[in-house]
Amino acid sequence: MKRSAYSPERKLALASSQDKVLELEEVTKVYGEQPPVPALRGVSFTVRRGELTAIVGPSGSGKSTLLHVMGTLERPSGGTVRIDGVDVAGLTDTELSLLRAHRIGFVFQQFFLAEYATVVENVADGLLYTGADLSERRARAEEALRRVGLAHRAGFRPPKLSGGERQRVAIARALIGRPAIVLADEPTGNLDSVTGASIVELLHELHADGATIIVVTHDAELAAALPRQIRMLDGQVVYDSAATRRQDAVGQHEEGGVG
Amino acid sequence: MSTATHERAGVGRRVRLSFWDSARVASVGLRTRPLRATLSALGIAIGTAAIVGVLGLSSSSQAGLLAEIDRLGTNLLKAEAGRTFGGQTANLPIEAPARVSHIPNAEQVGHAGLIKDAKVYRSPMVPQANTGALQIRAVSLNLPSVLTIGVDRGSWLNAGTSEGPVAVLGSVAAQRLGIDRVHPGLRIWAGGQWFHIAGILKPATLAPEIDASVLIGYEAAGKYLGHVGVSRGEATHGPPTTLYVRAATDHVEEVQAALARTANPQAANEVNVSQPSDALTARAAAEGAFNSLFLGLGAVALVVGAVGVANIMIISVLERRSEIGLRRALGATKGQIRMQFLGEALLLAALGGVAGVGAGALATAVYAAGKGWAVVVPAEAWAGGIAAALLIGAVSGLLPALRAARMSPTAALRSV
Ligand SMILES: Nc1ncnc2c1ncn2[C@@H]1O[C@H](COP(=O)(O)OP(=O)(O)OP(=O)(O)O)[C@@H](O)[C@H]1O
Ligand SMILES: [Mg+2]
């Protein structure tokens, strides 16, 4: 993609470069060799700080693959992934780990909580690989638990919690490091609709607090409740609610700039 | 890659887990499945226990023998008449004890004369063949003090009892005769004659032949068993067969050199002179040598333990794929995952090693206390045991740890 250095789009990009938490340009991902399975086929979009975005699509459309690529758990086969302004392609495996420790929070459908540890220990482990010491991890875990409304469950062990509470613990663990971006893969997938709705409500609260969150889901209803939707099909973005809006904005800007 | 490079890449400082965090992470398997962890460490525990026990027991028994040698002294010499052509034990001259006591630095001289062909029975009713291989010896009254033998029951012979039909039993003799207490009226049938039992001696480590003997006075031997001799033309008590000589500690060799020819000037070369503590010293050296059979078994148990730990670790890595994926998502590096599982194997092995050293040392302590030995667990034994266990842990944990680190984080996360 070649652009003139003075194009308005480029100027905008330069002006707000720290504002872009996640940038994908023509990202592809092909699994296997014989036969190659193209899971992502040229995905491009940008997520700005503070956005709450839904990535929605049918099963097999490449949502989880996309989340893993955005989360640097998987390297793309082609294209560029920039997180918080850092081009992921140039980083070693160790550097990617550091990037995840400091800038990315994950929430999974299966929660992945350690049953032998208490809730607060589980949350504190979100900072384990950042170099924070134990007392800081504890203090921030308690704060994160307050944010998700589970301060009173700090000493419990996960098996004693409801599904919704477990997912809140997992969200607190993702939030504890104040990451640039939180990636959630089907966060309500294992929950009933009422509990799922309360999790969505929590995501809205965190969004209002300034967190940047991307939720991957096949649930169109959930997606519709979020401010921005990106629709996937067969490894491609087929709709981006923000892109339509932004194109309008850029169009107006261009007219104003030239005129 | 250096810290500076990471900072330039804009991803922050390189992180190293603190010791306690590493230990906590390495103990996850142990905390989630304690029974399995314990069982997997058992092989290593048994191996180390065997090794530590074998080394500890041989050291302790050696220490016990050395202490015994110390107590008994190495200054005792024994002079024995050799065997006659007929294969019988020859006699020493009756005057031998008196002559030997004149050797300079021969501090104490005791002696015993074997009464040939005299058999010992609990009573005359006992069949002739059941002699219990016991012998009768006429002994000098100072024998217990020369040989450092204590009296276990009753009393030792004295000037009075040594002239009458009275005997004292060596410890083995008492045992074979089934006598463990002394009471008035207790008699045995020795050499076709009733002897009253005055006492029982404690074991005589330096003179096993005394242990298996019924001991009577020379006067009594002459009177009742015909053990008599002629000295300077006069009838007197019978001849001795063995002399026991305590030499001054620093002059043992000189006394030893003079002993044979002084005891029997006519046939000095027929007299066997020995130092009874030599046998003990040789035994102590032998005890110090490790029992290689048991050491080998311990090594086999360690190898089996290593296979057990490796097996458990491989299963554990497979079972904990999602934990590995999660940790990678939380920012763990491959190296940190590798260290976690290596640390877990080391932890299991160390626990097994410590338990094994404890068990081995305890076994040594119990056995040594029973024998009255000092408890000696050599540093090489316990340090070597723990080191061997750790080495085993590292070796058996390496492959599973490498596997865990190589695992793709997304495969690990998708596997649920
Ligand atoms: N490790 C892999 N090896 C081969 N193919 C894979 C792998 N992971 C995913 N795929 C394929 O990539 C495609 C996209 O999978 P992905 O899991 O991203 O879909 P998804 O949108 O998350 O679906 P779902 O809603 O069921 O979770 C699928 O066809 C899948 O079979
Ligand atoms: Mg999926």
Coordinates of C-alpha atoms and ligand atoms in Angstrom, one line a residue, chain A residues 29-32 37-40 57-68 74 109 185-186 216-218 232 235, chain B residues 408 410-411 414, ligand 1:
Chain A
K29 CA -2.8 -16.7 8.5
V30 CA -2.5 -20.0 6.8
Y31 CA -2.5 -23.2 8.8
G32 CA -0.7 -26.4 7.7
V37 CA -6.0 -23.8 5.5
P38 CA -6.3 -20.1 5.1
A39 CA -7.8 -19.0 8.4
L40 CA -7.3 -15.2 7.8
G57 CA -18.9 -14.2 12.8
P58 CA -20.0 -17.7 12.3
S59 CA -18.0 -20.7 13.6
G60 CA -14.9 -21.3 11.6
S61 CA -14.8 -17.8 10.2
G62 CA -11.3 -17.2 11.9
K63 CA -12.3 -15.2 15.0
S64 CA -10.2 -17.1 17.4
T65 CA -7.3 -17.2 15.0
L66 CA -7.6 -13.4 14.7
L67 CA -7.6 -13.0 18.4
H68 CA -4.5 -15.2 18.8
E74 CA 0.5 -16.7 16.9
Q109 CA -14.3 -18.8 27.3
D185 CA -12.6 -14.9 23.3
E186 CA -16.3 -15.8 23.7
V216 CA -14.7 -12.1 19.9
T217 CA -18.1 -13.8 19.7
H218 CA -20.4 -15.6 17.4
M232 CA -15.9 -11.8 9.8
G235 CA -11.2 -15.2 7.2
Chain B
S408 CA 2.5 -23.7 20.9
T410 CA -2.5 -21.5 21.0
A411 CA -2.5 -25.3 20.6
R414 CA -7.4 -24.7 22.1
Ligands
LIG1 N1 -4.0 -25.0 14.5 C1 -4.7 -25.1 13.4 N2 -4.4 -25.9 12.4 C2 -5.1 -26.0 11.3 N3 -6.2 -25.4 11.1 C3 -6.7 -24.5 12.1 C4 -6.0 -24.4 13.3 N4 -6.6 -23.5 14.0 C5 -7.7 -23.1 13.4 N5 -7.8 -23.7 12.2 C6 -8.8 -23.5 11.1 O1 -8.9 -22.2 10.9 C7 -10.2 -21.8 10.7 C8 -10.6 -20.7 11.7 O2 -10.7 -21.2 13.0 P1 -11.0 -20.4 14.2 O3 -10.9 -21.2 15.4 O4 -10.2 -19.1 14.2 O5 -12.6 -20.1 14.0 P2 -13.6 -19.3 15.0 O6 -14.2 -18.2 14.2 O7 -13.0 -19.0 16.2 O8 -14.7 -20.5 15.2 P3 -15.5 -20.8 16.5 O9 -16.6 -19.8 16.5 O10 -16.0 -22.2 16.3 O11 -14.6 -20.7 17.7 C9 -11.0 -23.1 10.9 O12 -11.3 -23.6 9.6 C10 -10.1 -24.0 11.6 O13 -10.3 -25.3 11.3

